[in-house]
PDB file of C-alpha atoms and ligand atoms in Angstrom:
ATOM      1  CA  UNK O 826     122.980 131.242 116.730  1.00 58.00           C
ATOM      2  CA  UNK O 827     125.529 133.932 117.594  1.00 72.00           C
ATOM      3  CA  UNK O 828     127.495 133.195 114.450  1.00 73.00           C
ATOM      4  CA  UNK O 829     124.345 133.267 112.318  1.00 70.00           C
ATOM      5  CA  UNK O 830     123.375 136.636 113.771  1.00 70.00           C
ATOM      6  CA  UNK O 831     126.802 138.040 112.950  1.00 69.00           C
ATOM      7  CA  UNK O 832     126.559 136.705 109.410  1.00 65.00           C
ATOM      8  CA  UNK O 833     123.131 138.325 109.055  1.00 68.00           C
ATOM      9  CA  UNK O 834     124.371 141.657 110.390  1.00 66.00           C
ATOM     10  CA  UNK O 835     127.385 141.560 108.060  1.00 65.00           C
ATOM     11  CA  UNK O 836     125.166 140.682 105.103  1.00 68.00           C
ATOM     12  CA  UNK O 837     122.738 143.513 105.928  1.00 67.00           C
ATOM     13  CA  UNK O 838     125.625 145.947 106.394  1.00 66.00           C
ATOM     14  CA  UNK O 839     127.168 144.797 103.133  1.00 65.00           C
ATOM     15  CA  UNK O 840     123.880 145.282 101.324  1.00 61.00           C
ATOM     16  CA  UNK O 841     123.424 148.817 102.715  1.00 65.00           C
ATOM     17  CA  UNK O 842     126.994 149.695 101.716  1.00 66.00           C
ATOM     18  CA  UNK O 843     126.405 148.307  98.218  1.00 66.00           C
ATOM     19  CA  UNK O 844     123.080 150.173  97.965  1.00 70.00           C
ATOM     20  CA  UNK O 845     124.632 153.504  99.005  1.00 71.00           C
ATOM     21  CA  UNK O 846     127.872 153.358  97.068  1.00 69.00           C
ATOM     22  CA  UNK O 847     126.709 151.665  93.895  1.00 77.00           C
ATOM     23  CA  UNK O 848     124.629 154.144  91.983  1.00 76.00           C
ATOM     24  CA  UNK O 849     123.452 151.374  89.650  1.00 74.00           C
ATOM     25  CA  UNK O 850     121.895 149.413  92.525  1.00 73.00           C
ATOM     26  CA  UNK O 851     118.628 151.370  92.179  1.00 78.00           C
ATOM     27  CA  UNK O 852     117.748 150.666  95.813  1.00 79.00           C
ATOM     28  CA  UNK O 853     117.104 154.259  96.947  1.00 84.00           C
ATOM     29  CA  UNK O 854     116.491 155.903  93.612  1.00 88.00           C
ATOM     30  CA  UNK O 855     116.459 154.913  90.004  1.00 89.00           C
ATOM     31  CA  UNK O 856     119.490 156.272  88.181  1.00 94.00           C
ATOM     32  CA  UNK O 857     120.106 156.052  84.451  1.00 95.00           C
ATOM     33  CA  UNK O 858     123.518 154.364  84.240  1.00 95.00           C
ATOM     34  CA  UNK O 859     123.617 153.062  80.670  1.00 96.00           C
ATOM     35  CA  UNK O 860     121.403 152.807  77.634  1.00 96.00           C
ATOM     36  CA  UNK O 861     120.041 149.401  76.793  1.00 94.00           C
ATOM     37  CA  UNK O 862     121.121 149.375  73.171  1.00 95.00           C
ATOM     38  CA  UNK O 863     123.310 147.611  70.654  1.00 95.00           C
ATOM     39  CA  UNK O 864     123.969 150.879  68.818  1.00 96.00           C
ATOM     40  CA  UNK O 865     127.514 152.126  69.220  1.00 98.00           C
ATOM     41  CA  UNK O 866     126.507 155.225  71.136  1.00 97.00           C
ATOM     42  CA  UNK O 867     128.015 156.551  74.357  1.00 98.00           C
ATOM     43  CA  UNK O 868     127.616 159.624  76.564  1.00 98.00           C
ATOM     44  CA  UNK O 869     130.491 161.674  77.962  1.00 98.00           C
ATOM     45  CA  UNK O 870     129.707 163.216  81.347  1.00 98.00           C
ATOM     46  CA  UNK O 871     131.902 165.700  83.205  1.00 98.00           C
ATOM     47  CA  UNK O 872     131.549 166.365  86.932  1.00 98.00           C
ATOM     48  CA  UNK O 873     132.720 169.029  89.388  1.00 98.00           C
ATOM     49  CA  UNK O 874     133.108 172.018  87.049  1.00 97.00           C
ATOM     50  CA  UNK O 875     133.160 174.647  85.883  1.00 98.00           C
ATOM     51  CA  UNK O 876     136.919 175.076  86.183  1.00 98.00           C
ATOM     52  CA  UNK O 877     138.217 178.425  84.904  1.00 98.00           C
ATOM     53  CA  UNK O 878     141.289 176.867  83.257  1.00 97.00           C
ATOM     54  CA  UNK O 879     140.380 173.322  82.195  1.00 98.00           C
ATOM     55  CA  UNK O 880     136.700 173.621  81.253  1.00 98.00           C
ATOM     56  CA  UNK O 881     137.235 176.097  78.361  1.00 98.00           C
ATOM     57  CA  UNK O 882     139.937 173.787  76.960  1.00 98.00           C
ATOM     58  CA  UNK O 883     137.582 170.799  77.239  1.00 98.00           C
ATOM     59  CA  UNK O 884     134.897 172.840  75.457  1.00 98.00           C
ATOM     60  CA  UNK O 885     137.346 173.809  72.667  1.00 98.00           C
ATOM     61  CA  UNK O 886     138.194 170.155  72.118  1.00 98.00           C
ATOM     62  CA  UNK O 887     134.553 168.997  72.136  1.00 98.00           C
ATOM     63  CA  UNK O 888     133.742 171.732  69.659  1.00 98.00           C
ATOM     64  CA  UNK O 889     136.553 170.637  67.299  1.00 97.00           C
ATOM     65  CA  UNK O 890     135.135 167.093  67.375  1.00 96.00           C
ATOM     66  CA  UNK O 891     131.531 168.341  67.177  1.00 96.00           C
ATOM     67  CA  UNK O 892     130.810 166.189  70.222  1.00 98.00           C
ATOM     68  CA  UNK O 893     128.078 167.085  72.716  1.00 98.00           C
ATOM     69  CA  UNK O 894     128.605 166.220  76.361  1.00 98.00           C
ATOM     70  CA  UNK O 895     126.891 166.634  79.719  1.00 98.00           C
ATOM     71  CA  UNK O 896     128.316 168.788  82.528  1.00 98.00           C
ATOM     72  CA  UNK O 897     127.202 168.234  86.112  1.00 98.00           C
ATOM     73  CA  UNK O 898     128.157 171.545  87.701  1.00 98.00           C
ATOM     74  CA  UNK O 899     128.721 172.530  91.314  1.00 98.00           C
ATOM     75  CA  UNK O 900     126.484 175.533  92.145  1.00 98.00           C
ATOM     76  CA  UNK O 901     129.080 177.588  94.008  1.00 98.00           C
ATOM     77  CA  UNK O 902     131.657 177.041  91.252  1.00 98.00           C
ATOM     78  CA  UNK O 903     129.202 178.269  88.634  1.00 98.00           C
ATOM     79  CA  UNK O 904     128.607 181.597  90.435  1.00 98.00           C
ATOM     80  CA  UNK O 905     132.011 183.165  89.629  1.00 98.00           C
ATOM     81  CA  UNK O 906     132.146 181.687  86.097  1.00 98.00           C
ATOM     82  CA  UNK O 907     128.690 182.112  84.587  1.00 98.00           C
ATOM     83  CA  UNK O 908     130.177 182.743  81.135  1.00 98.00           C
ATOM     84  CA  UNK O 909     131.655 179.228  81.086  1.00 98.00           C
ATOM     85  CA  UNK O 910     128.307 177.658  81.987  1.00 98.00           C
ATOM     86  CA  UNK O 911     126.576 179.820  79.387  1.00 98.00           C
ATOM     87  CA  UNK O 912     129.141 178.713  76.824  1.00 98.00           C
ATOM     88  CA  UNK O 913     128.469 175.022  77.642  1.00 98.00           C
ATOM     89  CA  UNK O 914     124.779 175.616  77.066  1.00 98.00           C
ATOM     90  CA  UNK O 915     125.211 177.668  73.895  1.00 98.00           C
ATOM     91  CA  UNK O 916     127.494 175.055  72.401  1.00 98.00           C
ATOM     92  CA  UNK O 917     124.815 172.408  72.817  1.00 98.00           C
ATOM     93  CA  UNK O 918     125.917 170.603  75.963  1.00 98.00           C
ATOM     94  CA  UNK O 919     123.608 169.505  78.761  1.00 98.00           C
ATOM     95  CA  UNK O 920     123.906 171.202  82.163  1.00 98.00           C
ATOM     96  CA  UNK O 921     123.086 169.168  85.253  1.00 98.00           C
ATOM     97  CA  UNK O 922     122.934 169.735  89.018  1.00 98.00           C
ATOM     98  CA  UNK O 923     125.823 168.326  91.101  1.00 98.00           C
ATOM     99  CA  UNK O 924     124.899 170.048  94.409  1.00 98.00           C
ATOM    100  CA  UNK O 925     125.869 173.453  95.775  1.00 98.00           C
ATOM    101  CA  UNK O 926     129.289 172.706  97.292  1.00 98.00           C
ATOM    102  CA  UNK O 927     129.958 168.995  96.775  1.00 97.00           C
ATOM    103  CA  UNK O 928     130.566 168.658 100.516  1.00 96.00           C
ATOM    104  CA  UNK O 929     131.820 165.327 101.860  1.00 95.00           C
ATOM    105  CA  UNK O 930     128.875 165.428 104.231  1.00 95.00           C
ATOM    106  CA  UNK O 931     126.302 165.877 101.435  1.00 96.00           C
ATOM    107  CA  UNK O 932     124.857 162.350 101.737  1.00 94.00           C
ATOM    108  CA  UNK O 933     124.345 162.943 105.485  1.00 95.00           C
ATOM    109  CA  UNK O 934     122.574 166.291 105.025  1.00 96.00           C
ATOM    110  CA  UNK O 935     119.085 166.399 106.612  1.00 97.00           C
ATOM    111  CA  UNK O 936     116.216 166.339 104.119  1.00 97.00           C
ATOM    112  CA  UNK O 937     115.158 170.038 104.315  1.00 97.00           C
ATOM    113  CA  UNK O 938     118.755 171.216 103.980  1.00 98.00           C
ATOM    114  CA  UNK O 939     119.361 168.871 101.065  1.00 97.00           C
ATOM    115  CA  UNK O 940     116.247 170.152  99.336  1.00 98.00           C
ATOM    116  CA  UNK O 941     117.434 173.743  99.779  1.00 98.00           C
ATOM    117  CA  UNK O 942     120.974 172.838  98.586  1.00 98.00           C
ATOM    118  CA  UNK O 943     119.676 171.289  95.369  1.00 98.00           C
ATOM    119  CA  UNK O 944     117.083 174.020  94.774  1.00 98.00           C
ATOM    120  CA  UNK O 945     119.697 176.763  95.201  1.00 98.00           C
ATOM    121  CA  UNK O 946     121.980 174.995  92.716  1.00 98.00           C
ATOM    122  CA  UNK O 947     119.118 174.619  90.264  1.00 98.00           C
ATOM    123  CA  UNK O 948     118.281 178.341  90.602  1.00 98.00           C
ATOM    124  CA  UNK O 949     121.909 179.381  90.064  1.00 98.00           C
ATOM    125  CA  UNK O 950     122.272 177.239  86.936  1.00 98.00           C
ATOM    126  CA  UNK O 951     118.846 178.110  85.521  1.00 98.00           C
ATOM    127  CA  UNK O 952     119.545 181.806  86.164  1.00 98.00           C
ATOM    128  CA  UNK O 953     122.679 181.529  84.029  1.00 98.00           C
ATOM    129  CA  UNK O 954     121.411 179.437  81.111  1.00 98.00           C
ATOM    130  CA  UNK O 955     117.775 180.582  81.246  1.00 98.00           C
ATOM    131  CA  UNK O 956     116.607 177.023  80.680  1.00 98.00           C
ATOM    132  CA  UNK O 957     115.328 174.299  83.010  1.00 98.00           C
ATOM    133  CA  UNK O 958     117.913 172.167  84.819  1.00 98.00           C
ATOM    134  CA  UNK O 959     116.322 168.839  85.695  1.00 98.00           C
ATOM    135  CA  UNK O 960     119.195 166.370  85.458  1.00 98.00           C
ATOM    136  CA  UNK O 961     121.096 165.483  88.611  1.00 98.00           C
ATOM    137  CA  UNK O 962     124.133 163.478  89.562  1.00 98.00           C
ATOM    138  CA  UNK O 963     124.677 162.881  93.282  1.00 97.00           C
ATOM    139  CA  UNK O 964     128.071 163.961  94.641  1.00 96.00           C
ATOM    140  CA  UNK O 965     130.309 160.860  94.925  1.00 93.00           C
ATOM    141  CA  UNK O 966     127.469 158.896  93.336  1.00 93.00           C
ATOM    142  CA  UNK O 967     126.231 158.175  96.845  1.00 92.00           C
ATOM    143  CA  UNK O 968     122.516 157.557  97.250  1.00 92.00           C
ATOM    144  CA  UNK O 969     120.426 156.955 100.364  1.00 94.00           C
ATOM    145  CA  UNK O 970     116.785 157.404 101.401  1.00 94.00           C
ATOM    146  CA  UNK O 971     117.207 161.188 101.917  1.00 96.00           C
ATOM    147  CA  UNK O 972     118.782 161.721  98.484  1.00 96.00           C
ATOM    148  CA  UNK O 973     116.059 159.542  96.976  1.00 95.00           C
ATOM    149  CA  UNK O 974     113.276 161.527  98.649  1.00 96.00           C
ATOM    150  CA  UNK O 975     114.769 164.913  97.671  1.00 97.00           C
ATOM    151  CA  UNK O 976     115.232 163.854  94.054  1.00 96.00           C
ATOM    152  CA  UNK O 977     111.662 162.552  93.832  1.00 96.00           C
ATOM    153  CA  UNK O 978     110.284 165.768  95.360  1.00 97.00           C
ATOM    154  CA  UNK O 979     112.228 167.909  92.878  1.00 98.00           C
ATOM    155  CA  UNK O 980     111.360 165.656  89.946  1.00 97.00           C
ATOM    156  CA  UNK O 981     114.950 165.264  88.761  1.00 98.00           C
ATOM    157  CA  UNK O 982     116.263 162.603  86.435  1.00 97.00           C
ATOM    158  CA  UNK O 983     119.263 161.036  88.139  1.00 97.00           C
ATOM    159  CA  UNK O 984     122.254 160.109  86.018  1.00 97.00           C
ATOM    160  CA  UNK O 985     124.778 157.539  87.130  1.00 96.00           C
ATOM    161  CA  UNK O 986     127.462 155.919  84.983  1.00 97.00           C
ATOM    162  CA  UNK O 987     128.572 152.580  83.639  1.00 97.00           C
ATOM    163  CA  UNK O 988     132.216 153.515  83.061  1.00 97.00           C
ATOM    164  CA  UNK O 989     134.076 155.047  85.971  1.00 95.00           C
ATOM    165  CA  UNK O 990     137.343 156.458  84.654  1.00 94.00           C
ATOM    166  CA  UNK O 991     138.791 157.150  88.125  1.00 95.00           C
ATOM    167  CA  UNK O 992     140.542 160.041  86.367  1.00 95.00           C
ATOM    168  CA  UNK O 993     140.937 161.952  89.652  1.00 94.00           C
ATOM    169  CA  UNK O 994     143.611 159.538  90.896  1.00 95.00           C
ATOM    170  CA  UNK O 995     146.375 161.312  88.994  1.00 93.00           C
ATOM    171  CA  UNK O 996     147.423 158.208  87.060  1.00 96.00           C
ATOM    172  CA  UNK O 997     149.008 158.457  83.593  1.00 96.00           C
ATOM    173  CA  UNK O 998     146.468 159.000  80.807  1.00 97.00           C
ATOM    174  CA  UNK O 999     147.407 155.673  79.196  1.00 97.00           C
ATOM    175  CA  UNK O1000     146.444 153.814  82.351  1.00 97.00           C
ATOM    176  CA  UNK O1001     143.120 155.657  82.639  1.00 97.00           C
ATOM    177  CA  UNK O1002     142.412 154.967  78.963  1.00 98.00           C
ATOM    178  CA  UNK O1003     143.057 151.261  79.502  1.00 97.00           C
ATOM    179  CA  UNK O1004     140.508 151.240  82.325  1.00 97.00           C
ATOM    180  CA  UNK O1005     137.945 153.116  80.227  1.00 97.00           C
ATOM    181  CA  UNK O1006     138.309 151.104  77.024  1.00 97.00           C
ATOM    182  CA  UNK O1007     138.008 147.828  78.923  1.00 97.00           C
ATOM    183  CA  UNK O1008     134.544 148.917  80.106  1.00 96.00           C
ATOM    184  CA  UNK O1009     133.183 150.637  76.998  1.00 97.00           C
ATOM    185  CA  UNK O1010     130.076 148.997  75.491  1.00 96.00           C
ATOM    186  CA  UNK O1011     127.215 150.317  73.358  1.00 97.00           C
ATOM    187  CA  UNK O1012     125.110 152.645  75.512  1.00 97.00           C
ATOM    188  CA  UNK O1013     127.876 153.402  78.027  1.00 98.00           C
ATOM    189  CA  UNK O1014     127.752 156.492  80.228  1.00 98.00           C
ATOM    190  CA  UNK O1015     131.333 157.567  80.923  1.00 98.00           C
ATOM    191  CA  UNK O1016     132.213 159.505  84.079  1.00 98.00           C
ATOM    192  CA  UNK O1017     134.962 162.117  83.634  1.00 98.00           C
ATOM    193  CA  UNK O1018     136.003 165.399  85.300  1.00 97.00           C
ATOM    194  CA  UNK O1019     136.659 168.735  83.590  1.00 97.00           C
ATOM    195  CA  UNK O1020     138.854 170.150  86.328  1.00 95.00           C
ATOM    196  CA  UNK O1021     142.058 168.086  86.053  1.00 96.00           C
ATOM    197  CA  UNK O1022     145.425 169.035  84.533  1.00 94.00           C
ATOM    198  CA  UNK O1023     145.110 165.953  82.293  1.00 94.00           C
ATOM    199  CA  UNK O1024     141.447 166.468  81.360  1.00 96.00           C
ATOM    200  CA  UNK O1025     142.258 167.575  77.803  1.00 97.00           C
ATOM    201  CA  UNK O1026     144.899 164.922  77.183  1.00 97.00           C
ATOM    202  CA  UNK O1027     142.518 162.213  78.366  1.00 98.00           C
ATOM    203  CA  UNK O1028     139.601 163.547  76.344  1.00 98.00           C
ATOM    204  CA  UNK O1029     141.808 163.748  73.235  1.00 98.00           C
ATOM    205  CA  UNK O1030     142.745 160.080  73.600  1.00 98.00           C
ATOM    206  CA  UNK O1031     139.157 159.070  74.360  1.00 98.00           C
ATOM    207  CA  UNK O1032     137.622 160.938  71.409  1.00 98.00           C
ATOM    208  CA  UNK O1033     140.213 159.384  69.088  1.00 98.00           C
ATOM    209  CA  UNK O1034     139.445 155.916  70.455  1.00 98.00           C
ATOM    210  CA  UNK O1035     135.695 156.395  70.069  1.00 98.00           C
ATOM    211  CA  UNK O1036     136.084 157.649  66.514  1.00 97.00           C
ATOM    212  CA  UNK O1037     138.442 154.815  65.550  1.00 98.00           C
ATOM    213  CA  UNK O1038     136.008 152.239  66.975  1.00 98.00           C
ATOM    214  CA  UNK O1039     132.880 153.636  65.347  1.00 98.00           C
ATOM    215  CA  UNK O1040     131.255 155.048  68.494  1.00 98.00           C
ATOM    216  CA  UNK O1041     128.930 158.031  68.259  1.00 98.00           C
ATOM    217  CA  UNK O1042     128.936 160.523  71.142  1.00 98.00           C
ATOM    218  CA  UNK O1043     125.512 161.628  72.403  1.00 97.00           C
ATOM    219  CA  UNK O1044     124.245 163.784  75.230  1.00 98.00           C
ATOM    220  CA  UNK O1045     123.106 161.690  78.159  1.00 98.00           C
ATOM    221  CA  UNK O1046     119.564 163.146  77.980  1.00 97.00           C
ATOM    222  CA  UNK O1047     119.373 161.922  74.361  1.00 97.00           C
ATOM    223  CA  UNK O1048     120.234 158.425  75.548  1.00 96.00           C
ATOM    224  CA  UNK O1049     117.596 158.760  78.298  1.00 95.00           C
ATOM    225  CA  UNK O1050     114.982 159.839  75.727  1.00 92.00           C
ATOM    226  CA  UNK O1051     115.911 157.146  73.228  1.00 91.00           C
ATOM    227  CA  UNK O1052     116.246 154.320  75.728  1.00 87.00           C
ATOM    228  CA  UNK O1053     114.001 155.174  78.686  1.00 71.00           C
ATOM    229  CA  UNK O1054     114.914 154.199  82.247  1.00 54.00           C
TER     230      UNK O1054
HETATM  231 ZN1   ZN K1522     131.601 165.030  91.870  1.00 63.25          ZN
END
């Protein structure tokens, strides 16, 4: 009996870990992680910006390729660089909410505080772009009942991913590209960051790969609209 109890506890713990750390699990909230399509269409999503140095370079490159992306911005980073956020918006990219400070403790934040964190971020971003900001990506992709409740209250559409580049590890671009291309399928949502020294080099390689393999780049909200949750 003792052994069975331990197995049960481990299984329950494993499930809760999976539910919290796998944004695609859909246990606490429904997140759009990929489009259910056979069309060769993918979405590029950038988290943790704006970065005063890297983001404008990423925007230059996207503009040269006429590719539209989605930027999940951190509220407090947007405050000193409103012109970068405005530029994202004016150049046709989607702006999403990625919390006020991206604190490690965000998933443990009490409900009221979390609501205020997300609302403040929304107000900052909406104040800059003068358009509604209703798309959200949880920091670290971690979800739990509190995040789920806050997102439902605020009426956000939560965006996950199907391709995790792990580009923040500081590995050579070739290695990151290998990881990405192994996972790319029609309808993929690719998670990237626009704050890294290699952001532009990686995006250059990725855009070339997508073009060479006949993939069209779409904004993630277009994928959501075309292939509902
Ligand atoms: Zn992040």
